[in-house]
Short mmCIF file of the N, C-alpha and C atoms (twelve columns), coordinates in Angstrom:
data_MODEL
# 
_entry.id   MODEL 
# 
loop_
_atom_site.group_PDB 
_atom_site.id 
_atom_site.type_symbol 
_atom_site.label_atom_id 
_atom_site.label_alt_id 
_atom_site.label_comp_id 
_atom_site.label_asym_id 
_atom_site.label_seq_id 
_atom_site.Cartn_x 
_atom_site.Cartn_y 
_atom_site.Cartn_z 
_atom_site.pdbx_PDB_model_num 
ATOM 1   N N  . MET A 1   0.822   -1.193  0.000   1 
ATOM 2   C CA . MET A 1   0.000   0.000   0.000   1 
ATOM 3   C C  . MET A 1   0.863   1.253   0.000   1 
ATOM 4   N N  . GLY A 2   2.009   1.192   0.668   1 
ATOM 5   C CA . GLY A 2   2.879   2.352   0.720   1 
ATOM 6   C C  . GLY A 2   3.349   2.786   -0.660  1 
ATOM 7   N N  . SER A 3   3.604   1.826   -1.553  1 
ATOM 8   C CA . SER A 3   4.060   2.179   -2.900  1 
ATOM 9   C C  . SER A 3   2.962   2.898   -3.676  1 
ATOM 10  N N  . ILE A 4   1.715   2.524   -3.436  1 
ATOM 11  C CA . ILE A 4   0.594   3.222   -4.097  1 
ATOM 12  C C  . ILE A 4   0.559   4.667   -3.617  1 
ATOM 13  N N  . ALA A 5   0.753   4.855   -2.306  1 
ATOM 14  C CA . ALA A 5   0.718   6.201   -1.737  1 
ATOM 15  C C  . ALA A 5   1.815   7.074   -2.324  1 
ATOM 16  N N  . ARG A 6   2.984   6.489   -2.605  1 
ATOM 17  C CA . ARG A 6   4.095   7.264   -3.159  1 
ATOM 18  C C  . ARG A 6   3.956   7.496   -4.662  1 
ATOM 19  N N  . LEU A 7   3.371   6.555   -5.367  1 
ATOM 20  C CA . LEU A 7   3.378   6.617   -6.831  1 
ATOM 21  C C  . LEU A 7   2.140   7.238   -7.464  1 
ATOM 22  N N  . LEU A 8   0.999   7.148   -6.801  1 
ATOM 23  C CA . LEU A 8   -0.242  7.616   -7.415  1 
ATOM 24  C C  . LEU A 8   -0.862  8.762   -6.611  1 
ATOM 25  N N  . SER A 9   -1.228  9.787   -7.311  1 
ATOM 26  C CA . SER A 9   -1.905  10.910  -6.656  1 
ATOM 27  C C  . SER A 9   -3.397  10.593  -6.533  1 
ATOM 28  N N  . LEU A 10  -4.078  11.393  -5.739  1 
ATOM 29  C CA . LEU A 10  -5.522  11.230  -5.603  1 
ATOM 30  C C  . LEU A 10  -6.197  11.405  -6.971  1 
ATOM 31  N N  . ASP A 11  -5.754  12.377  -7.743  1 
ATOM 32  C CA . ASP A 11  -6.331  12.596  -9.082  1 
ATOM 33  C C  . ASP A 11  -6.154  11.376  -9.981  1 
ATOM 34  N N  . ASP A 12  -4.952  10.759  -9.928  1 
ATOM 35  C CA . ASP A 12  -4.705  9.555   -10.736 1 
ATOM 36  C C  . ASP A 12  -5.657  8.435   -10.358 1 
ATOM 37  N N  . LEU A 13  -5.839  8.229   -9.065  1 
ATOM 38  C CA . LEU A 13  -6.729  7.164   -8.596  1 
ATOM 39  C C  . LEU A 13  -8.180  7.424   -8.998  1 
ATOM 40  N N  . ILE A 14  -8.633  8.662   -8.831  1 
ATOM 41  C CA . ILE A 14  -10.011 9.007   -9.186  1 
ATOM 42  C C  . ILE A 14  -10.246 8.807   -10.685 1 
ATOM 43  N N  . LYS A 15  -9.273  9.190   -11.496 1 
ATOM 44  C CA . LYS A 15  -9.404  9.027   -12.949 1 
ATOM 45  C C  . LYS A 15  -9.472  7.553   -13.350 1 
ATOM 46  N N  . SER A 16  -8.719  6.691   -12.633 1 
ATOM 47  C CA . SER A 16  -8.672  5.289   -13.054 1 
ATOM 48  C C  . SER A 16  -9.749  4.408   -12.426 1 
ATOM 49  N N  . ILE A 17  -10.171 4.706   -11.192 1 
ATOM 50  C CA . ILE A 17  -11.155 3.814   -10.555 1 
ATOM 51  C C  . ILE A 17  -12.392 4.532   -10.015 1 
ATOM 52  N N  . GLY A 18  -12.499 5.812   -10.256 1 
ATOM 53  C CA . GLY A 18  -13.705 6.542   -9.849  1 
ATOM 54  C C  . GLY A 18  -13.515 7.300   -8.546  1 
ATOM 55  N N  . GLU A 19  -14.428 8.211   -8.289  1 
ATOM 56  C CA . GLU A 19  -14.349 9.114   -7.132  1 
ATOM 57  C C  . GLU A 19  -14.326 8.365   -5.796  1 
ATOM 58  N N  . GLU A 20  -15.344 7.537   -5.573  1 
ATOM 59  C CA . GLU A 20  -15.477 6.876   -4.269  1 
ATOM 60  C C  . GLU A 20  -14.338 5.886   -4.007  1 
ATOM 61  N N  . SER A 21  -14.072 5.016   -4.970  1 
ATOM 62  C CA . SER A 21  -13.007 4.017   -4.794  1 
ATOM 63  C C  . SER A 21  -11.638 4.681   -4.746  1 
ATOM 64  N N  . GLY A 22  -11.431 5.691   -5.577  1 
ATOM 65  C CA . GLY A 22  -10.154 6.406   -5.591  1 
ATOM 66  C C  . GLY A 22  -9.856  7.053   -4.256  1 
ATOM 67  N N  . ARG A 23  -10.851 7.699   -3.678  1 
ATOM 68  C CA . ARG A 23  -10.674 8.336   -2.364  1 
ATOM 69  C C  . ARG A 23  -10.401 7.279   -1.306  1 
ATOM 70  N N  . TRP A 24  -11.139 6.157   -1.357  1 
ATOM 71  C CA . TRP A 24  -10.957 5.097   -0.362  1 
ATOM 72  C C  . TRP A 24  -9.540  4.533   -0.425  1 
ATOM 73  N N  . VAL A 25  -9.043  4.209   -1.617  1 
ATOM 74  C CA . VAL A 25  -7.687  3.671   -1.776  1 
ATOM 75  C C  . VAL A 25  -6.655  4.696   -1.321  1 
ATOM 76  N N  . PHE A 26  -6.828  5.948   -1.714  1 
ATOM 77  C CA . PHE A 26  -5.909  7.017   -1.345  1 
ATOM 78  C C  . PHE A 26  -5.799  7.122   0.180   1 
ATOM 79  N N  . ASP A 27  -6.938  7.130   0.854   1 
ATOM 80  C CA . ASP A 27  -6.938  7.229   2.323   1 
ATOM 81  C C  . ASP A 27  -6.390  5.965   2.970   1 
ATOM 82  N N  . ALA A 28  -6.786  4.786   2.463   1 
ATOM 83  C CA . ALA A 28  -6.333  3.515   3.043   1 
ATOM 84  C C  . ALA A 28  -4.814  3.398   2.982   1 
ATOM 85  N N  . CYS A 29  -4.205  3.877   1.909   1 
ATOM 86  C CA . CYS A 29  -2.746  3.834   1.772   1 
ATOM 87  C C  . CYS A 29  -2.055  4.700   2.810   1 
ATOM 88  N N  . ARG A 30  -2.772  5.608   3.390   1 
ATOM 89  C CA . ARG A 30  -2.227  6.508   4.400   1 
ATOM 90  C C  . ARG A 30  -2.733  6.196   5.802   1 
ATOM 91  N N  . GLY A 31  -3.426  5.059   5.934   1 
ATOM 92  C CA . GLY A 31  -3.915  4.647   7.246   1 
ATOM 93  C C  . GLY A 31  -5.129  5.415   7.726   1 
ATOM 94  N N  . ILE A 32  -5.858  6.004   6.809   1 
ATOM 95  C CA . ILE A 32  -7.041  6.794   7.165   1 
ATOM 96  C C  . ILE A 32  -8.289  5.972   6.883   1 
ATOM 97  N N  . CYS A 33  -9.140  5.846   7.888   1 
ATOM 98  C CA . CYS A 33  -10.406 5.131   7.724   1 
ATOM 99  C C  . CYS A 33  -11.488 5.912   8.449   1 
ATOM 100 N N  . THR A 34  -12.526 6.291   7.731   1 
ATOM 101 C CA . THR A 34  -13.598 7.089   8.331   1 
ATOM 102 C C  . THR A 34  -14.835 6.261   8.658   1 
ATOM 103 N N  . GLU A 35  -14.740 4.922   8.447   1 
ATOM 104 C CA . GLU A 35  -15.886 4.076   8.754   1 
ATOM 105 C C  . GLU A 35  -16.093 3.999   10.263  1 
ATOM 106 N N  . GLU A 36  -17.350 3.960   10.670  1 
ATOM 107 C CA . GLU A 36  -17.678 3.859   12.084  1 
ATOM 108 C C  . GLU A 36  -17.241 2.497   12.618  1 
ATOM 109 N N  . VAL A 37  -16.693 2.503   13.818  1 
ATOM 110 C CA . VAL A 37  -16.286 1.262   14.466  1 
ATOM 111 C C  . VAL A 37  -17.543 0.527   14.910  1 
ATOM 112 N N  . LYS A 38  -17.628 -0.747  14.536  1 
ATOM 113 C CA . LYS A 38  -18.805 -1.545  14.878  1 
ATOM 114 C C  . LYS A 38  -18.559 -2.288  16.181  1 
ATOM 115 N N  . SER A 39  -19.545 -2.289  17.033  1 
ATOM 116 C CA . SER A 39  -19.446 -2.981  18.311  1 
ATOM 117 C C  . SER A 39  -19.448 -4.492  18.097  1 
ATOM 118 N N  . THR A 40  -18.570 -5.174  18.824  1 
ATOM 119 C CA . THR A 40  -18.560 -6.638  18.778  1 
ATOM 120 C C  . THR A 40  -19.114 -7.224  20.072  1 
ATOM 121 N N  . LEU A 41  -19.686 -6.369  20.893  1 
ATOM 122 C CA . LEU A 41  -20.316 -6.827  22.118  1 
ATOM 123 C C  . LEU A 41  -21.484 -7.738  21.758  1 
ATOM 124 N N  . ASN A 42  -21.562 -8.871  22.376  1 
ATOM 125 C CA . ASN A 42  -22.602 -9.872  22.133  1 
ATOM 126 C C  . ASN A 42  -22.519 -10.513 20.743  1 
ATOM 127 N N  . VAL A 43  -21.361 -10.448 20.107  1 
ATOM 128 C CA . VAL A 43  -21.138 -11.111 18.830  1 
ATOM 129 C C  . VAL A 43  -20.224 -12.301 19.081  1 
ATOM 130 N N  . LEU A 44  -20.678 -13.485 18.696  1 
ATOM 131 C CA . LEU A 44  -19.880 -14.691 18.929  1 
ATOM 132 C C  . LEU A 44  -18.747 -14.798 17.922  1 
ATOM 133 N N  . PRO A 45  -17.572 -15.226 18.375  1 
ATOM 134 C CA . PRO A 45  -16.490 -15.452 17.416  1 
ATOM 135 C C  . PRO A 45  -16.854 -16.599 16.479  1 
ATOM 136 N N  . LYS A 46  -16.360 -16.538 15.243  1 
ATOM 137 C CA . LYS A 46  -16.672 -17.565 14.259  1 
ATOM 138 C C  . LYS A 46  -15.669 -18.713 14.289  1 
ATOM 139 N N  . SER A 47  -14.530 -18.507 14.951  1 
ATOM 140 C CA . SER A 47  -13.535 -19.574 14.978  1 
ATOM 141 C C  . SER A 47  -12.769 -19.567 16.296  1 
ATOM 142 N N  . ILE A 48  -12.171 -20.695 16.583  1 
ATOM 143 C CA . ILE A 48  -11.293 -20.864 17.736  1 
ATOM 144 C C  . ILE A 48  -9.982  -21.378 17.170  1 
ATOM 145 N N  . THR A 49  -8.890  -20.692 17.476  1 
ATOM 146 C CA . THR A 49  -7.612  -21.078 16.869  1 
ATOM 147 C C  . THR A 49  -6.527  -21.278 17.919  1 
ATOM 148 N N  . ALA A 50  -5.537  -22.050 17.546  1 
ATOM 149 C CA . ALA A 50  -4.314  -22.206 18.323  1 
ATOM 150 C C  . ALA A 50  -3.173  -22.258 17.321  1 
ATOM 151 N N  . PHE A 51  -2.038  -21.663 17.672  1 
ATOM 152 C CA . PHE A 51  -0.937  -21.562 16.730  1 
ATOM 153 C C  . PHE A 51  0.391   -21.670 17.466  1 
ATOM 154 N N  . LYS A 52  1.324   -22.356 16.875  1 
ATOM 155 C CA . LYS A 52  2.690   -22.440 17.398  1 
ATOM 156 C C  . LYS A 52  3.636   -22.503 16.227  1 
ATOM 157 N N  . SER A 53  4.673   -21.696 16.275  1 
ATOM 158 C CA . SER A 53  5.682   -21.686 15.221  1 
ATOM 159 C C  . SER A 53  7.022   -22.063 15.824  1 
ATOM 160 N N  . PHE A 54  7.720   -22.998 15.209  1 
ATOM 161 C CA . PHE A 54  9.042   -23.390 15.691  1 
ATOM 162 C C  . PHE A 54  9.844   -23.973 14.544  1 
ATOM 163 N N  . ASN A 55  11.145  -23.864 14.662  1 
ATOM 164 C CA . ASN A 55  12.044  -24.341 13.610  1 
ATOM 165 C C  . ASN A 55  12.971  -25.424 14.152  1 
ATOM 166 N N  . GLY A 56  13.267  -26.408 13.331  1 
ATOM 167 C CA . GLY A 56  14.281  -27.402 13.626  1 
ATOM 168 C C  . GLY A 56  14.073  -28.232 14.869  1 
ATOM 169 N N  . VAL A 57  12.852  -28.622 15.149  1 
ATOM 170 C CA . VAL A 57  12.606  -29.459 16.329  1 
ATOM 171 C C  . VAL A 57  12.430  -30.913 15.892  1 
ATOM 172 N N  . GLY A 58  12.722  -31.803 16.808  1 
ATOM 173 C CA . GLY A 58  12.555  -33.227 16.530  1 
ATOM 174 C C  . GLY A 58  11.153  -33.699 16.840  1 
ATOM 175 N N  . TYR A 59  10.921  -34.959 16.571  1 
ATOM 176 C CA . TYR A 59  9.599   -35.548 16.760  1 
ATOM 177 C C  . TYR A 59  9.083   -35.421 18.201  1 
ATOM 178 N N  . PRO A 60  9.890   -35.710 19.252  1 
ATOM 179 C CA . PRO A 60  9.364   -35.586 20.621  1 
ATOM 180 C C  . PRO A 60  8.845   -34.178 20.938  1 
ATOM 181 N N  . GLU A 61  9.573   -33.163 20.491  1 
ATOM 182 C CA . GLU A 61  9.145   -31.780 20.727  1 
ATOM 183 C C  . GLU A 61  7.875   -31.465 19.936  1 
ATOM 184 N N  . LEU A 62  7.827   -31.930 18.699  1 
ATOM 185 C CA . LEU A 62  6.647   -31.731 17.858  1 
ATOM 186 C C  . LEU A 62  5.427   -32.411 18.471  1 
ATOM 187 N N  . GLU A 63  5.601   -33.622 18.954  1 
ATOM 188 C CA . GLU A 63  4.500   -34.358 19.584  1 
ATOM 189 C C  . GLU A 63  4.006   -33.635 20.833  1 
ATOM 190 N N  . LYS A 64  4.926   -33.109 21.624  1 
ATOM 191 C CA . LYS A 64  4.558   -32.379 22.843  1 
ATOM 192 C C  . LYS A 64  3.691   -31.163 22.510  1 
ATOM 193 N N  . TRP A 65  4.133   -30.361 21.527  1 
ATOM 194 C CA . TRP A 65  3.390   -29.163 21.180  1 
ATOM 195 C C  . TRP A 65  2.053   -29.466 20.516  1 
ATOM 196 N N  . THR A 66  2.008   -30.491 19.705  1 
ATOM 197 C CA . THR A 66  0.751   -30.877 19.068  1 
ATOM 198 C C  . THR A 66  -0.268  -31.271 20.127  1 
ATOM 199 N N  . GLU A 67  0.155   -32.043 21.109  1 
ATOM 200 C CA . GLU A 67  -0.750  -32.453 22.183  1 
ATOM 201 C C  . GLU A 67  -1.194  -31.252 23.008  1 
ATOM 202 N N  . LEU A 68  -0.271  -30.346 23.321  1 
ATOM 203 C CA . LEU A 68  -0.619  -29.158 24.107  1 
ATOM 204 C C  . LEU A 68  -1.640  -28.287 23.373  1 
ATOM 205 N N  . LEU A 69  -1.418  -28.063 22.075  1 
ATOM 206 C CA . LEU A 69  -2.358  -27.253 21.293  1 
ATOM 207 C C  . LEU A 69  -3.717  -27.937 21.184  1 
ATOM 208 N N  . ALA A 70  -3.722  -29.252 20.996  1 
ATOM 209 C CA . ALA A 70  -4.987  -29.989 20.904  1 
ATOM 210 C C  . ALA A 70  -5.772  -29.893 22.209  1 
ATOM 211 N N  . ARG A 71  -5.083  -30.057 23.337  1 
ATOM 212 C CA . ARG A 71  -5.764  -29.940 24.637  1 
ATOM 213 C C  . ARG A 71  -6.351  -28.540 24.828  1 
ATOM 214 N N  . ASP A 72  -5.600  -27.525 24.420  1 
ATOM 215 C CA . ASP A 72  -6.070  -26.146 24.548  1 
ATOM 216 C C  . ASP A 72  -7.326  -25.922 23.711  1 
ATOM 217 N N  . ILE A 73  -7.306  -26.375 22.475  1 
ATOM 218 C CA . ILE A 73  -8.483  -26.231 21.602  1 
ATOM 219 C C  . ILE A 73  -9.682  -26.972 22.183  1 
ATOM 220 N N  . ILE A 74  -9.475  -28.184 22.664  1 
ATOM 221 C CA . ILE A 74  -10.573 -28.975 23.232  1 
ATOM 222 C C  . ILE A 74  -11.207 -28.240 24.411  1 
ATOM 223 N N  . LYS A 75  -10.393 -27.685 25.300  1 
ATOM 224 C CA . LYS A 75  -10.932 -26.939 26.445  1 
ATOM 225 C C  . LYS A 75  -11.755 -25.745 25.988  1 
ATOM 226 N N  . ARG A 76  -11.247 -25.019 24.993  1 
ATOM 227 C CA . ARG A 76  -11.970 -23.837 24.532  1 
ATOM 228 C C  . ARG A 76  -13.242 -24.195 23.783  1 
ATOM 229 N N  . VAL A 77  -13.234 -25.293 23.044  1 
ATOM 230 C CA . VAL A 77  -14.449 -25.744 22.360  1 
ATOM 231 C C  . VAL A 77  -15.493 -26.181 23.389  1 
ATOM 232 N N  . GLU A 78  -15.064 -26.914 24.403  1 
ATOM 233 C CA . GLU A 78  -15.999 -27.339 25.446  1 
ATOM 234 C C  . GLU A 78  -16.616 -26.140 26.156  1 
ATOM 235 N N  . LEU A 79  -15.816 -25.128 26.459  1 
ATOM 236 C CA . LEU A 79  -16.327 -23.920 27.106  1 
ATOM 237 C C  . LEU A 79  -17.309 -23.193 26.183  1 
ATOM 238 N N  . ASP A 80  -16.954 -23.055 24.912  1 
ATOM 239 C CA . ASP A 80  -17.835 -22.391 23.950  1 
ATOM 240 C C  . ASP A 80  -19.143 -23.158 23.787  1 
ATOM 241 N N  . THR A 81  -19.056 -24.481 23.755  1 
ATOM 242 C CA . THR A 81  -20.263 -25.305 23.621  1 
ATOM 243 C C  . THR A 81  -21.186 -25.106 24.815  1 
ATOM 244 N N  . SER A 82  -20.619 -25.085 26.013  1 
ATOM 245 C CA . SER A 82  -21.464 -24.923 27.203  1 
ATOM 246 C C  . SER A 82  -22.058 -23.513 27.290  1 
ATOM 247 N N  . ARG A 83  -21.326 -22.514 26.873  1 
ATOM 248 C CA . ARG A 83  -21.817 -21.135 26.938  1 
ATOM 249 C C  . ARG A 83  -22.797 -20.793 25.823  1 
ATOM 250 N N  . ASN A 84  -22.551 -21.313 24.627  1 
ATOM 251 C CA . ASN A 84  -23.298 -20.853 23.455  1 
ATOM 252 C C  . ASN A 84  -24.130 -21.929 22.768  1 
ATOM 253 N N  . ASN A 85  -24.152 -23.128 23.336  1 
ATOM 254 C CA . ASN A 85  -24.979 -24.211 22.820  1 
ATOM 255 C C  . ASN A 85  -24.738 -24.462 21.326  1 
ATOM 256 N N  . ARG A 86  -23.462 -24.587 20.963  1 
ATOM 257 C CA . ARG A 86  -23.102 -24.884 19.577  1 
ATOM 258 C C  . ARG A 86  -21.859 -25.768 19.573  1 
ATOM 259 N N  . VAL A 87  -21.671 -26.485 18.471  1 
ATOM 260 C CA . VAL A 87  -20.503 -27.350 18.323  1 
ATOM 261 C C  . VAL A 87  -19.833 -27.052 16.984  1 
ATOM 262 N N  . PRO A 88  -18.534 -27.255 16.889  1 
ATOM 263 C CA . PRO A 88  -17.849 -26.990 15.619  1 
ATOM 264 C C  . PRO A 88  -18.333 -27.913 14.509  1 
ATOM 265 N N  . LYS A 89  -18.317 -27.401 13.295  1 
ATOM 266 C CA . LYS A 89  -18.680 -28.196 12.125  1 
ATOM 267 C C  . LYS A 89  -17.442 -28.744 11.421  1 
ATOM 268 N N  . SER A 90  -16.285 -28.140 11.675  1 
ATOM 269 C CA . SER A 90  -15.067 -28.606 11.021  1 
ATOM 270 C C  . SER A 90  -13.841 -28.285 11.870  1 
ATOM 271 N N  . CYS A 91  -12.759 -28.934 11.529  1 
ATOM 272 C CA . CYS A 91  -11.472 -28.697 12.173  1 
ATOM 273 C C  . CYS A 91  -10.422 -28.683 11.058  1 
ATOM 274 N N  . THR A 92  -9.566  -27.688 11.056  1 
ATOM 275 C CA . THR A 92  -8.525  -27.588 10.039  1 
ATOM 276 C C  . THR A 92  -7.165  -27.550 10.713  1 
ATOM 277 N N  . LEU A 93  -6.270  -28.373 10.225  1 
ATOM 278 C CA . LEU A 93  -4.891  -28.405 10.707  1 
ATOM 279 C C  . LEU A 93  -4.005  -27.912 9.578   1 
ATOM 280 N N  . GLY A 94  -3.152  -26.939 9.872   1 
ATOM 281 C CA . GLY A 94  -2.268  -26.407 8.846   1 
ATOM 282 C C  . GLY A 94  -0.820  -26.510 9.267   1 
ATOM 283 N N  . TYR A 95  0.038   -26.683 8.291   1 
ATOM 284 C CA . TYR A 95  1.467   -26.776 8.583   1 
ATOM 285 C C  . TYR A 95  2.276   -26.450 7.343   1 
ATOM 286 N N  . THR A 96  3.538   -26.186 7.556   1 
ATOM 287 C CA . THR A 96  4.485   -26.045 6.456   1 
ATOM 288 C C  . THR A 96  5.762   -26.758 6.874   1 
ATOM 289 N N  . THR A 97  6.440   -27.348 5.927   1 
ATOM 290 C CA . THR A 97  7.663   -28.074 6.257   1 
ATOM 291 C C  . THR A 97  8.905   -27.218 6.061   1 
ATOM 292 N N  . ASP A 98  8.781   -26.106 5.367   1 
ATOM 293 C CA . ASP A 98  9.892   -25.196 5.132   1 
ATOM 294 C C  . ASP A 98  9.501   -23.803 5.558   1 
ATOM 295 N N  . TYR A 99  10.396  -23.102 6.271   1 
ATOM 296 C CA . TYR A 99  10.128  -21.728 6.675   1 
ATOM 297 C C  . TYR A 99  9.836   -20.894 5.435   1 
ATOM 298 N N  . GLY A 100 8.683   -20.255 5.419   1 
ATOM 299 C CA . GLY A 100 8.278   -19.448 4.282   1 
ATOM 300 C C  . GLY A 100 7.722   -20.258 3.122   1 
ATOM 301 N N  . GLY A 101 7.660   -21.575 3.302   1 
ATOM 302 C CA . GLY A 101 7.178   -22.449 2.238   1 
ATOM 303 C C  . GLY A 101 5.661   -22.434 2.150   1 
ATOM 304 N N  . PRO A 102 5.115   -23.236 1.258   1 
ATOM 305 C CA . PRO A 102 3.662   -23.279 1.086   1 
ATOM 306 C C  . PRO A 102 2.960   -23.830 2.318   1 
ATOM 307 N N  . TRP A 103 1.823   -23.227 2.637   1 
ATOM 308 C CA . TRP A 103 1.037   -23.669 3.776   1 
ATOM 309 C C  . TRP A 103 0.130   -24.800 3.321   1 
ATOM 310 N N  . ILE A 104 0.099   -25.879 4.088   1 
ATOM 311 C CA . ILE A 104 -0.717  -27.039 3.760   1 
ATOM 312 C C  . ILE A 104 -1.821  -27.140 4.802   1 
ATOM 313 N N  . GLY A 105 -3.055  -27.123 4.366   1 
ATOM 314 C CA . GLY A 105 -4.184  -27.191 5.271   1 
ATOM 315 C C  . GLY A 105 -5.040  -28.416 5.002   1 
ATOM 316 N N  . LYS A 106 -5.426  -29.096 6.057   1 
ATOM 317 C CA . LYS A 106 -6.302  -30.267 5.928   1 
ATOM 318 C C  . LYS A 106 -7.479  -30.092 6.862   1 
ATOM 319 N N  . SER A 107 -8.690  -30.264 6.330   1 
ATOM 320 C CA . SER A 107 -9.899  -30.150 7.146   1 
ATOM 321 C C  . SER A 107 -10.450 -31.533 7.441   1 
# 
């Protein structure tokens, strides 16, 4: 976004994508947002996540962290189920074998 802010003027953006979109992109590139903040009070989260990043660990360490993350997710799902009377419809596990490599997700 920073490169857009340096390379394109507001006039250039308006000419290429229109008044409303041009102004929005111009402001967004500068960190300006005039939209009203929406309250999330009484809004249920749509997902429960756990994440751990580590490099160069062996199988015992990997097994330890996988079990710890699984236990954490199970506790949070059980709490959410008891509070909100709902259960998950899916579970996705993601990983990569190389730092910066492609992310592999399985549901």
